[in-house]
PDB file of C-alpha atoms in Angstrom:
ATOM      1  CA  MET W   6       3.077 -25.118   9.134  1.00  0.00           C
ATOM      2  CA  ALA W   7       2.657 -24.352   5.459  1.00  0.00           C
ATOM      3  CA  ASP W   8       0.358 -26.570   3.377  1.00  0.00           C
ATOM      4  CA  PHE W   9       2.679 -26.614   0.362  1.00  0.00           C
ATOM      5  CA  ASP W  10       6.124 -27.965  -0.446  1.00  0.00           C
ATOM      6  CA  LEU W  11       8.870 -25.638   0.750  1.00  0.00           C
ATOM      7  CA  GLN W  12      11.770 -27.930  -0.059  1.00  0.00           C
ATOM      8  CA  PRO W  13      12.550 -26.446  -3.513  1.00  0.00           C
ATOM      9  CA  ILE W  14      12.681 -22.992  -1.908  1.00  0.00           C
ATOM     10  CA  PHE W  15      14.892 -24.188   0.941  1.00  0.00           C
ATOM     11  CA  ALA W  16      17.235 -25.841  -1.565  1.00  0.00           C
ATOM     12  CA  ALA W  17      17.535 -22.622  -3.579  1.00  0.00           C
ATOM     13  CA  LEU W  18      18.237 -20.581  -0.441  1.00  0.00           C
ATOM     14  CA  GLU W  19      20.735 -22.968   1.160  1.00  0.00           C
ATOM     15  CA  PRO W  20      23.884 -21.486  -0.470  1.00  0.00           C
ATOM     16  CA  GLY W  21      23.132 -18.038   0.954  1.00  0.00           C
ATOM     17  CA  LEU W  22      21.117 -18.641   4.110  1.00  0.00           C
ATOM     18  CA  GLY W  23      22.036 -22.171   5.116  1.00  0.00           C
ATOM     19  CA  ASP W  24      19.514 -24.778   6.193  1.00  0.00           C
ATOM     20  CA  PRO W  25      16.323 -24.032   8.138  1.00  0.00           C
ATOM     21  CA  ALA W  26      17.046 -23.998  11.854  1.00  0.00           C
ATOM     22  CA  GLY W  27      13.455 -24.501  12.999  1.00  0.00           C
ATOM     23  CA  GLU W  28       9.845 -24.824  11.908  1.00  0.00           C
ATOM     24  CA  PRO W  29       8.233 -22.190   9.658  1.00  0.00           C
ATOM     25  CA  GLU W  30       5.684 -19.926  11.335  1.00  0.00           C
ATOM     26  CA  VAL W  31       2.698 -18.771   9.308  1.00  0.00           C
ATOM     27  CA  LEU W  32       2.302 -14.989   9.569  1.00  0.00           C
ATOM     28  CA  SER W  33      -1.314 -13.914   9.737  1.00  0.00           C
ATOM     29  CA  GLY W  34      -2.882 -10.899   8.110  1.00  0.00           C
ATOM     30  CA  GLY W  35      -1.945 -11.347   4.450  1.00  0.00           C
ATOM     31  CA  ILE W  36      -4.921 -10.989   2.103  1.00  0.00           C
ATOM     32  CA  THR W  37      -3.066 -11.439  -1.196  1.00  0.00           C
ATOM     33  CA  ASN W  38      -0.138 -13.797  -0.493  1.00  0.00           C
ATOM     34  CA  ARG W  39       0.987 -16.330   2.105  1.00  0.00           C
ATOM     35  CA  ASN W  40       3.847 -15.291   4.381  1.00  0.00           C
ATOM     36  CA  LEU W  41       6.086 -17.408   6.581  1.00  0.00           C
ATOM     37  CA  ARG W  42       8.734 -16.580   9.134  1.00  0.00           C
ATOM     38  CA  VAL W  43      11.521 -19.133   8.818  1.00  0.00           C
ATOM     39  CA  PRO W  44      14.635 -19.390  11.016  1.00  0.00           C
ATOM     40  CA  PHE W  45      17.696 -20.184   8.898  1.00  0.00           C
ATOM     41  CA  GLU W  46      21.276 -20.673   9.973  1.00  0.00           C
ATOM     42  CA  ALA W  47      21.914 -17.105   8.771  1.00  0.00           C
ATOM     43  CA  GLY W  48      19.015 -15.659  10.785  1.00  0.00           C
ATOM     44  CA  ASP W  49      15.254 -15.204  10.577  1.00  0.00           C
ATOM     45  CA  TYR W  50      13.663 -14.393   7.223  1.00  0.00           C
ATOM     46  CA  VAL W  51      10.193 -13.888   5.802  1.00  0.00           C
ATOM     47  CA  LEU W  52       9.192 -15.975   2.800  1.00  0.00           C
ATOM     48  CA  ARG W  53       6.429 -14.460   0.719  1.00  0.00           C
ATOM     49  CA  ILE W  54       4.797 -17.166  -1.360  1.00  0.00           C
ATOM     50  CA  CYS W  55       3.417 -15.063  -4.161  1.00  0.00           C
ATOM     51  CA  THR W  56      -0.095 -15.731  -5.409  1.00  0.00           C
ATOM     52  CA  PRO W  57      -0.108 -16.381  -9.180  1.00  0.00           C
ATOM     53  CA  GLY W  58      -2.215 -14.312 -11.554  1.00  0.00           C
ATOM     54  CA  VAL W  59      -1.813 -11.037  -9.665  1.00  0.00           C
ATOM     55  CA  GLU W  60      -1.466  -9.086 -12.894  1.00  0.00           C
ATOM     56  CA  ILE W  61      -5.243  -8.651 -12.615  1.00  0.00           C
ATOM     57  CA  ILE W  62      -4.673  -6.373  -9.609  1.00  0.00           C
ATOM     58  CA  SER W  63      -1.697  -4.627 -11.257  1.00  0.00           C
ATOM     59  CA  ILE W  64       1.112  -6.203  -9.259  1.00  0.00           C
ATOM     60  CA  ASP W  65       4.490  -6.324 -10.992  1.00  0.00           C
ATOM     61  CA  ARG W  66       6.854  -8.529  -8.999  1.00  0.00           C
ATOM     62  CA  GLU W  67      10.043  -7.172 -10.554  1.00  0.00           C
ATOM     63  CA  THR W  68       9.041  -3.624  -9.626  1.00  0.00           C
ATOM     64  CA  GLU W  69       8.150  -4.827  -6.124  1.00  0.00           C
ATOM     65  CA  VAL W  70      11.652  -6.216  -5.660  1.00  0.00           C
ATOM     66  CA  GLU W  71      13.279  -3.091  -7.118  1.00  0.00           C
ATOM     67  CA  ALA W  72      11.234  -0.777  -4.895  1.00  0.00           C
ATOM     68  CA  ASN W  73      11.927  -2.860  -1.794  1.00  0.00           C
ATOM     69  CA  ARG W  74      15.663  -2.768  -2.488  1.00  0.00           C
ATOM     70  CA  ASN W  75      15.597   0.987  -3.077  1.00  0.00           C
ATOM     71  CA  ALA W  76      13.678   1.571   0.141  1.00  0.00           C
ATOM     72  CA  HIS W  77      16.067  -0.658   2.083  1.00  0.00           C
ATOM     73  CA  ALA W  78      18.954   1.433   0.769  1.00  0.00           C
ATOM     74  CA  ALA W  79      17.080   4.479   2.096  1.00  0.00           C
ATOM     75  CA  GLY W  80      16.755   2.830   5.510  1.00  0.00           C
ATOM     76  CA  VAL W  81      12.984   2.291   5.552  1.00  0.00           C
ATOM     77  CA  ALA W  82      12.436  -1.308   4.362  1.00  0.00           C
ATOM     78  CA  PRO W  83      13.770  -4.791   5.141  1.00  0.00           C
ATOM     79  CA  GLU W  84      16.656  -6.206   3.160  1.00  0.00           C
ATOM     80  CA  VAL W  85      15.790  -8.375   0.157  1.00  0.00           C
ATOM     81  CA  ALA W  86      17.742 -11.582   0.716  1.00  0.00           C
ATOM     82  CA  ALA W  87      16.562 -13.369  -2.417  1.00  0.00           C
ATOM     83  CA  TRP W  88      14.035 -13.223  -5.214  1.00  0.00           C
ATOM     84  CA  LEU W  89      13.181 -16.611  -6.719  1.00  0.00           C
ATOM     85  CA  PRO W  90      10.879 -15.801  -9.647  1.00  0.00           C
ATOM     86  CA  ASP W  91      10.662 -19.388 -10.895  1.00  0.00           C
ATOM     87  CA  LEU W  92       9.418 -20.452  -7.457  1.00  0.00           C
ATOM     88  CA  GLY W  93       7.300 -17.365  -6.841  1.00  0.00           C
ATOM     89  CA  CYS W  94       9.067 -16.537  -3.594  1.00  0.00           C
ATOM     90  CA  LEU W  95      10.420 -13.258  -2.247  1.00  0.00           C
ATOM     91  CA  VAL W  96      12.690 -13.524   0.793  1.00  0.00           C
ATOM     92  CA  THR W  97      13.295 -10.563   3.079  1.00  0.00           C
ATOM     93  CA  ALA W  98      14.995 -10.183   6.428  1.00  0.00           C
ATOM     94  CA  PHE W  99      12.621 -10.540   9.364  1.00  0.00           C
ATOM     95  CA  VAL W 100      12.218  -7.200  11.132  1.00  0.00           C
ATOM     96  CA  PRO W 101      11.805  -7.514  14.902  1.00  0.00           C
ATOM     97  CA  GLY W 102       9.578  -4.768  16.123  1.00  0.00           C
ATOM     98  CA  GLU W 103       6.102  -3.698  17.115  1.00  0.00           C
ATOM     99  CA  PRO W 104       3.193  -4.184  14.695  1.00  0.00           C
ATOM    100  CA  MET W 105       1.231  -0.978  14.451  1.00  0.00           C
ATOM    101  CA  THR W 106      -2.379  -0.081  15.167  1.00  0.00           C
ATOM    102  CA  ALA W 107      -4.238   2.948  13.841  1.00  0.00           C
ATOM    103  CA  GLU W 108      -4.234   4.386  17.356  1.00  0.00           C
ATOM    104  CA  ALA W 109      -0.450   4.013  17.642  1.00  0.00           C
ATOM    105  CA  MET W 110       0.117   5.459  14.168  1.00  0.00           C
ATOM    106  CA  ALA W 111      -1.807   8.601  15.162  1.00  0.00           C
ATOM    107  CA  GLU W 112       0.761   9.485  17.818  1.00  0.00           C
ATOM    108  CA  PRO W 113       2.750  12.608  16.812  1.00  0.00           C
ATOM    109  CA  ALA W 114       6.105  10.814  17.039  1.00  0.00           C
ATOM    110  CA  ARG W 115       4.908   8.070  14.694  1.00  0.00           C
ATOM    111  CA  ILE W 116       3.440  10.587  12.279  1.00  0.00           C
ATOM    112  CA  SER W 117       6.799  12.347  12.200  1.00  0.00           C
ATOM    113  CA  GLU W 118       8.539   9.048  11.431  1.00  0.00           C
ATOM    114  CA  LEU W 119       5.996   8.279   8.719  1.00  0.00           C
ATOM    115  CA  GLY W 120       6.508  11.640   7.047  1.00  0.00           C
ATOM    116  CA  GLY W 121      10.259  11.135   7.026  1.00  0.00           C
ATOM    117  CA  ALA W 122       9.962   7.588   5.700  1.00  0.00           C
ATOM    118  CA  LEU W 123       7.717   8.653   2.834  1.00  0.00           C
ATOM    119  CA  ARG W 124       9.994  11.561   1.983  1.00  0.00           C
ATOM    120  CA  ALA W 125      12.893   9.084   1.697  1.00  0.00           C
ATOM    121  CA  VAL W 126      10.871   6.724  -0.507  1.00  0.00           C
ATOM    122  CA  HIS W 127       9.714   9.502  -2.806  1.00  0.00           C
ATOM    123  CA  ALA W 128      13.286  10.746  -3.268  1.00  0.00           C
ATOM    124  CA  GLY W 129      14.407   7.342  -4.543  1.00  0.00           C
ATOM    125  CA  PRO W 130      15.266   6.173  -8.059  1.00  0.00           C
ATOM    126  CA  GLU W 131      12.563   6.088 -10.705  1.00  0.00           C
ATOM    127  CA  LEU W 132      10.688   2.782 -10.941  1.00  0.00           C
ATOM    128  CA  ALA W 133       9.977   0.957 -14.176  1.00  0.00           C
ATOM    129  CA  THR W 134       6.192   0.835 -13.810  1.00  0.00           C
ATOM    130  CA  ALA W 135       3.465   3.298 -12.903  1.00  0.00           C
ATOM    131  CA  PHE W 136       0.545   3.077 -10.499  1.00  0.00           C
ATOM    132  CA  PRO W 137      -2.228   4.854 -12.443  1.00  0.00           C
ATOM    133  CA  THR W 138      -4.403   6.233  -9.649  1.00  0.00           C
ATOM    134  CA  PHE W 139      -7.163   7.583 -11.875  1.00  0.00           C
ATOM    135  CA  SER W 140      -7.603   4.614 -14.221  1.00  0.00           C
ATOM    136  CA  LEU W 141      -6.702   1.615 -12.071  1.00  0.00           C
ATOM    137  CA  ALA W 142     -10.106   1.290 -10.397  1.00  0.00           C
ATOM    138  CA  TRP W 143     -11.796   0.985 -13.776  1.00  0.00           C
ATOM    139  CA  GLU W 144      -9.316  -1.650 -14.894  1.00  0.00           C
ATOM    140  CA  TYR W 145     -10.340  -3.513 -11.737  1.00  0.00           C
ATOM    141  CA  GLU W 146     -14.009  -3.029 -12.616  1.00  0.00           C
ATOM    142  CA  GLU W 147     -13.549  -4.437 -16.116  1.00  0.00           C
ATOM    143  CA  SER W 148     -11.627  -7.453 -14.813  1.00  0.00           C
ATOM    144  CA  ALA W 149     -14.271  -8.146 -12.160  1.00  0.00           C
ATOM    145  CA  ARG W 150     -17.050  -7.922 -14.730  1.00  0.00           C
ATOM    146  CA  LYS W 151     -15.304 -10.432 -17.000  1.00  0.00           C
ATOM    147  CA  LEU W 152     -15.121 -12.822 -14.048  1.00  0.00           C
ATOM    148  CA  GLY W 153     -18.787 -12.406 -13.204  1.00  0.00           C
ATOM    149  CA  GLY W 154     -18.279  -9.962 -10.341  1.00  0.00           C
ATOM    150  CA  GLY W 155     -19.277  -6.379  -9.833  1.00  0.00           C
ATOM    151  CA  ALA W 156     -20.474  -3.726  -7.436  1.00  0.00           C
ATOM    152  CA  ASP W 157     -23.636  -1.762  -6.761  1.00  0.00           C
ATOM    153  CA  PRO W 158     -24.284   0.592  -9.715  1.00  0.00           C
ATOM    154  CA  ASP W 159     -24.813   3.571  -7.411  1.00  0.00           C
ATOM    155  CA  ASP W 160     -21.483   2.912  -5.681  1.00  0.00           C
ATOM    156  CA  LEU W 161     -19.749   2.642  -9.040  1.00  0.00           C
ATOM    157  CA  ALA W 162     -21.333   5.858 -10.295  1.00  0.00           C
ATOM    158  CA  LEU W 163     -20.216   7.783  -7.211  1.00  0.00           C
ATOM    159  CA  ALA W 164     -16.691   6.389  -7.401  1.00  0.00           C
ATOM    160  CA  ARG W 165     -16.381   7.238 -11.086  1.00  0.00           C
ATOM    161  CA  GLU W 166     -17.747  10.758 -10.659  1.00  0.00           C
ATOM    162  CA  LEU W 167     -15.373  11.516  -7.802  1.00  0.00           C
ATOM    163  CA  SER W 168     -12.419  10.009  -9.632  1.00  0.00           C
ATOM    164  CA  GLU W 169     -13.065  12.131 -12.719  1.00  0.00           C
ATOM    165  CA  ARG W 170     -13.583  15.344 -10.764  1.00  0.00           C
ATOM    166  CA  ILE W 171     -10.519  14.833  -8.573  1.00  0.00           C
ATOM    167  CA  GLY W 172      -8.356  13.926 -11.560  1.00  0.00           C
ATOM    168  CA  GLU W 173      -9.394  17.115 -13.343  1.00  0.00           C
ATOM    169  CA  ALA W 174      -8.839  19.212 -10.219  1.00  0.00           C
ATOM    170  CA  LEU W 175      -5.326  17.928  -9.586  1.00  0.00           C
ATOM    171  CA  GLU W 176      -4.139  17.987 -13.189  1.00  0.00           C
ATOM    172  CA  GLY W 177      -1.368  20.552 -13.426  1.00  0.00           C
ATOM    173  CA  ARG W 178      -1.521  21.455  -9.728  1.00  0.00           C
ATOM    174  CA  PRO W 179       2.047  22.041  -8.411  1.00  0.00           C
ATOM    175  CA  GLY W 180       3.578  19.256  -6.339  1.00  0.00           C
ATOM    176  CA  HIS W 181       1.831  16.399  -8.105  1.00  0.00           C
ATOM    177  CA  GLU W 182       4.646  15.087 -10.285  1.00  0.00           C
ATOM    178  CA  GLN W 183       5.266  11.326 -10.409  1.00  0.00           C
ATOM    179  CA  VAL W 184       7.610   9.895  -7.766  1.00  0.00           C
ATOM    180  CA  PRO W 185       8.334   6.354  -6.495  1.00  0.00           C
ATOM    181  CA  CYS W 186       5.440   5.411  -4.203  1.00  0.00           C
ATOM    182  CA  HIS W 187       4.500   2.509  -1.944  1.00  0.00           C
ATOM    183  CA  ASN W 188       0.768   2.755  -2.741  1.00  0.00           C
ATOM    184  CA  ASP W 189      -0.454   0.412   0.016  1.00  0.00           C
ATOM    185  CA  MET W 190      -0.175   2.300   3.292  1.00  0.00           C
ATOM    186  CA  LEU W 191      -2.227  -0.034   5.457  1.00  0.00           C
ATOM    187  CA  THR W 192      -1.538  -0.146   9.183  1.00  0.00           C
ATOM    188  CA  ALA W 193      -0.362  -3.750   8.830  1.00  0.00           C
ATOM    189  CA  ASN W 194       2.453  -2.601   6.546  1.00  0.00           C
ATOM    190  CA  PHE W 195       4.230  -0.576   9.256  1.00  0.00           C
ATOM    191  CA  ILE W 196       6.610  -2.018  11.837  1.00  0.00           C
ATOM    192  CA  ALA W 197       7.977   0.174  14.621  1.00  0.00           C
ATOM    193  CA  THR W 198      11.594  -0.468  15.538  1.00  0.00           C
ATOM    194  CA  GLY W 199      14.012   1.347  17.796  1.00  0.00           C
ATOM    195  CA  ASP W 200      15.266   3.203  14.729  1.00  0.00           C
ATOM    196  CA  GLY W 201      11.884   4.311  13.385  1.00  0.00           C
ATOM    197  CA  LEU W 202       9.254   2.913  11.060  1.00  0.00           C
ATOM    198  CA  VAL W 203       9.951   0.141   8.582  1.00  0.00           C
ATOM    199  CA  LEU W 204       7.605  -0.215   5.595  1.00  0.00           C
ATOM    200  CA  VAL W 205       6.860  -3.705   4.301  1.00  0.00           C
ATOM    201  CA  ASP W 206       4.806  -5.156   1.430  1.00  0.00           C
ATOM    202  CA  TRP W 207       5.984  -3.307  -1.672  1.00  0.00           C
ATOM    203  CA  GLU W 208       3.963  -5.238  -4.232  1.00  0.00           C
ATOM    204  CA  TYR W 209       1.903  -2.235  -5.378  1.00  0.00           C
ATOM    205  CA  ALA W 210       4.917   0.064  -5.674  1.00  0.00           C
ATOM    206  CA  GLY W 211       5.180   2.238  -8.752  1.00  0.00           C
ATOM    207  CA  MET W 212       5.477   5.803  -9.962  1.00  0.00           C
ATOM    208  CA  ASN W 213       2.587   7.886  -8.664  1.00  0.00           C
ATOM    209  CA  ASP W 214       1.533  11.189  -7.114  1.00  0.00           C
ATOM    210  CA  ARG W 215       3.174  11.649  -3.696  1.00  0.00           C
ATOM    211  CA  PHE W 216      -0.181  12.756  -2.316  1.00  0.00           C
ATOM    212  CA  PHE W 217      -1.617   9.308  -2.970  1.00  0.00           C
ATOM    213  CA  ASP W 218       0.801   7.789  -0.451  1.00  0.00           C
ATOM    214  CA  LEU W 219       0.064  10.612   1.975  1.00  0.00           C
ATOM    215  CA  GLY W 220      -3.706  10.366   1.573  1.00  0.00           C
ATOM    216  CA  ASN W 221      -3.624   6.565   1.568  1.00  0.00           C
ATOM    217  CA  ALA W 222      -1.707   6.596   4.853  1.00  0.00           C
ATOM    218  CA  ALA W 223      -3.967   9.218   6.416  1.00  0.00           C
ATOM    219  CA  VAL W 224      -7.277   7.552   5.626  1.00  0.00           C
ATOM    220  CA  ASN W 225      -6.197   3.964   6.278  1.00  0.00           C
ATOM    221  CA  ASN W 226      -4.813   4.934   9.674  1.00  0.00           C
ATOM    222  CA  GLU W 227      -7.916   6.967  10.534  1.00  0.00           C
ATOM    223  CA  PHE W 228      -6.137  10.304  10.842  1.00  0.00           C
ATOM    224  CA  GLY W 229      -8.290  13.309  11.635  1.00  0.00           C
ATOM    225  CA  ASP W 230      -7.619  16.802  10.323  1.00  0.00           C
ATOM    226  CA  ALA W 231      -5.006  17.508  12.997  1.00  0.00           C
ATOM    227  CA  GLU W 232      -3.090  14.297  12.312  1.00  0.00           C
ATOM    228  CA  GLY W 233      -3.263  14.934   8.571  1.00  0.00           C
ATOM    229  CA  ALA W 234      -1.762  18.383   9.065  1.00  0.00           C
ATOM    230  CA  LEU W 235       1.007  16.890  11.204  1.00  0.00           C
ATOM    231  CA  LEU W 236       1.773  14.371   8.465  1.00  0.00           C
ATOM    232  CA  LEU W 237       2.039  17.100   5.847  1.00  0.00           C
ATOM    233  CA  GLU W 238       4.259  19.181   8.122  1.00  0.00           C
ATOM    234  CA  ALA W 239       6.509  16.179   8.828  1.00  0.00           C
ATOM    235  CA  TYR W 240       6.731  15.429   5.117  1.00  0.00           C
ATOM    236  CA  PHE W 241       7.276  18.945   3.751  1.00  0.00           C
ATOM    237  CA  GLY W 242       9.139  20.372   6.741  1.00  0.00           C
ATOM    238  CA  ALA W 243       6.811  23.343   7.120  1.00  0.00           C
ATOM    239  CA  GLU W 244       3.236  24.116   8.069  1.00  0.00           C
ATOM    240  CA  PRO W 245       1.080  22.960   5.140  1.00  0.00           C
ATOM    241  CA  ASP W 246      -0.674  25.448   2.913  1.00  0.00           C
ATOM    242  CA  GLU W 247      -4.318  25.227   1.846  1.00  0.00           C
ATOM    243  CA  THR W 248      -3.536  23.540  -1.444  1.00  0.00           C
ATOM    244  CA  GLN W 249      -1.584  20.765   0.261  1.00  0.00           C
ATOM    245  CA  VAL W 250      -4.378  20.206   2.787  1.00  0.00           C
ATOM    246  CA  ALA W 251      -6.893  20.023  -0.057  1.00  0.00           C
ATOM    247  CA  SER W 252      -4.740  17.610  -2.060  1.00  0.00           C
ATOM    248  CA  LEU W 253      -4.424  15.316   0.949  1.00  0.00           C
ATOM    249  CA  ALA W 254      -8.191  15.327   1.436  1.00  0.00           C
ATOM    250  CA  LEU W 255      -8.849  14.502  -2.220  1.00  0.00           C
ATOM    251  CA  MET W 256      -6.360  11.657  -2.241  1.00  0.00           C
ATOM    252  CA  ARG W 257      -8.002  10.210   0.872  1.00  0.00           C
ATOM    253  CA  LEU W 258     -11.086   9.836  -1.312  1.00  0.00           C
ATOM    254  CA  MET W 259      -9.089   8.320  -4.177  1.00  0.00           C
ATOM    255  CA  SER W 260      -7.599   5.832  -1.750  1.00  0.00           C
ATOM    256  CA  ASP W 261     -11.088   4.586  -0.919  1.00  0.00           C
ATOM    257  CA  VAL W 262     -11.999   4.405  -4.611  1.00  0.00           C
ATOM    258  CA  ARG W 263      -8.983   2.165  -5.145  1.00  0.00           C
ATOM    259  CA  GLU W 264      -9.538   0.028  -2.024  1.00  0.00           C
ATOM    260  CA  ALA W 265     -13.225  -0.504  -2.756  1.00  0.00           C
ATOM    261  CA  MET W 266     -12.616  -1.559  -6.352  1.00  0.00           C
ATOM    262  CA  TRP W 267      -9.686  -3.742  -5.271  1.00  0.00           C
ATOM    263  CA  GLY W 268     -12.124  -5.570  -3.014  1.00  0.00           C
ATOM    264  CA  VAL W 269     -14.543  -5.980  -5.921  1.00  0.00           C
ATOM    265  CA  VAL W 270     -12.012  -7.569  -8.271  1.00  0.00           C
ATOM    266  CA  GLN W 271     -10.451  -9.697  -5.544  1.00  0.00           C
ATOM    267  CA  GLY W 272     -13.895 -10.986  -4.620  1.00  0.00           C
ATOM    268  CA  ALA W 273     -14.225 -12.263  -8.166  1.00  0.00           C
ATOM    269  CA  ALA W 274     -10.673 -13.536  -8.628  1.00  0.00           C
ATOM    270  CA  SER W 275      -8.986 -14.526  -5.369  1.00  0.00           C
ATOM    271  CA  GLN W 276      -8.954 -18.025  -3.884  1.00  0.00           C
ATOM    272  CA  ILE W 277      -7.876 -16.784  -0.439  1.00  0.00           C
ATOM    273  CA  ASP W 278     -10.408 -17.244   2.372  1.00  0.00           C
ATOM    274  CA  PHE W 279     -11.219 -13.592   3.037  1.00  0.00           C
ATOM    275  CA  ASP W 280     -14.433 -11.562   2.834  1.00  0.00           C
ATOM    276  CA  TYR W 281     -13.511  -9.199   0.013  1.00  0.00           C
ATOM    277  CA  GLY W 282     -17.148  -8.174  -0.398  1.00  0.00           C
ATOM    278  CA  ASP W 283     -17.243  -6.794   3.119  1.00  0.00           C
ATOM    279  CA  TYR W 284     -13.877  -5.102   2.535  1.00  0.00           C
ATOM    280  CA  ALA W 285     -15.246  -3.361  -0.554  1.00  0.00           C
ATOM    281  CA  ALA W 286     -18.449  -2.381   1.263  1.00  0.00           C
ATOM    282  CA  GLN W 287     -16.520  -0.758   4.109  1.00  0.00           C
ATOM    283  CA  HIS W 288     -14.549   1.390   1.681  1.00  0.00           C
ATOM    284  CA  PHE W 289     -17.597   2.333  -0.391  1.00  0.00           C
ATOM    285  CA  ASP W 290     -19.300   3.371   2.849  1.00  0.00           C
ATOM    286  CA  ARG W 291     -16.363   5.559   3.866  1.00  0.00           C
ATOM    287  CA  LEU W 292     -16.218   6.978   0.342  1.00  0.00           C
ATOM    288  CA  ARG W 293     -19.881   8.019   0.580  1.00  0.00           C
ATOM    289  CA  ARG W 294     -19.214   9.738   3.884  1.00  0.00           C
ATOM    290  CA  GLY W 295     -16.209  11.544   2.432  1.00  0.00           C
ATOM    291  CA  ALA W 296     -18.147  12.612  -0.647  1.00  0.00           C
ATOM    292  CA  GLY W 297     -20.735  14.177   1.639  1.00  0.00           C
ATOM    293  CA  ASP W 298     -18.210  16.406   3.382  1.00  0.00           C
ATOM    294  CA  PRO W 299     -19.297  20.040   2.888  1.00  0.00           C
ATOM    295  CA  ARG W 300     -15.670  21.002   2.229  1.00  0.00           C
ATOM    296  CA  LEU W 301     -15.437  18.887  -0.952  1.00  0.00           C
ATOM    297  CA  GLU W 302     -16.057  21.732  -3.409  1.00  0.00           C
ATOM    298  CA  GLY W 303     -13.389  23.813  -1.689  1.00  0.00           C
ATOM    299  CA  TRP W 304     -10.898  20.946  -1.870  1.00  0.00           C
ATOM    300  CA  LEU W 305     -11.550  20.646  -5.585  1.00  0.00           C
ATOM    301  CA  ARG W 306     -10.732  24.354  -5.967  1.00  0.00           C
ATOM    302  CA  GLY W 307      -7.542  23.921  -3.923  1.00  0.00           C
ATOM    303  CA  SER W 308      -8.898  25.424  -0.739  1.00  0.00           C
ATOM    304  CA  ALA W 309      -8.822  23.804   2.702  1.00  0.00           C
ATOM    305  CA  SER W 310     -12.452  24.741   3.373  1.00  0.00           C
TER     306      SER W 310
END
């Protein structure tokens, strides 16, 4: 049961969804918002009770709703039943299906579905806001510092150096134009249904480099080189070339820069009971391992080795 008053939300939803037909169920796993599954007369829906003050982590709720609706129209996201900005509540249709694990996502059939889903998202209408991959982490750093937080100076120096080098390497490289992106390809944000993968949690959506979604998905689902190549082939419809392989590898690193710095700022700002410090440390650790890969210089030149 939720520990806050849901009655104003239920009253606002009654004309479209009817009255609740059972008790709300708290959905676990959210580390930014609180999510509830609620049975209404019209069916089961998920209520996202949005955490206030999320501008500090670059969430734009109107863009989230727009991106979710666009992705639903493309067949890869749940329907948006209602957006109640005054009550801070987004309501989407509950998607019955199988929550994913990294092991399940690495199966070739799932990778194929993921590539197709991302291709559909990236072909969608332009979104009103951008997700600035190469500056966002430093906005997070500044916000954390103002709140008394921060990270190890050596970790910050490595993250900044990699970010600058990767940004310079990818600037002007073909295939890196801005497209609508999800930008939060965690395993928990995939649901397997009989019709394929459904992507949930669109709060970080914005215009970005397609390779950020691809790299974000690959690293967060622990894909190896073979799985990464399968993802690129599923997405582009052909065996990937060296430049595409290199771009994927570089954006895997940028994903960890973002995730680590997200953990830093959330550790300073969030009131949710979650160990953001450990989250940041895990991503800094993986970033260090990635930075030590002997293929890094080749990736920066656009080579796969």
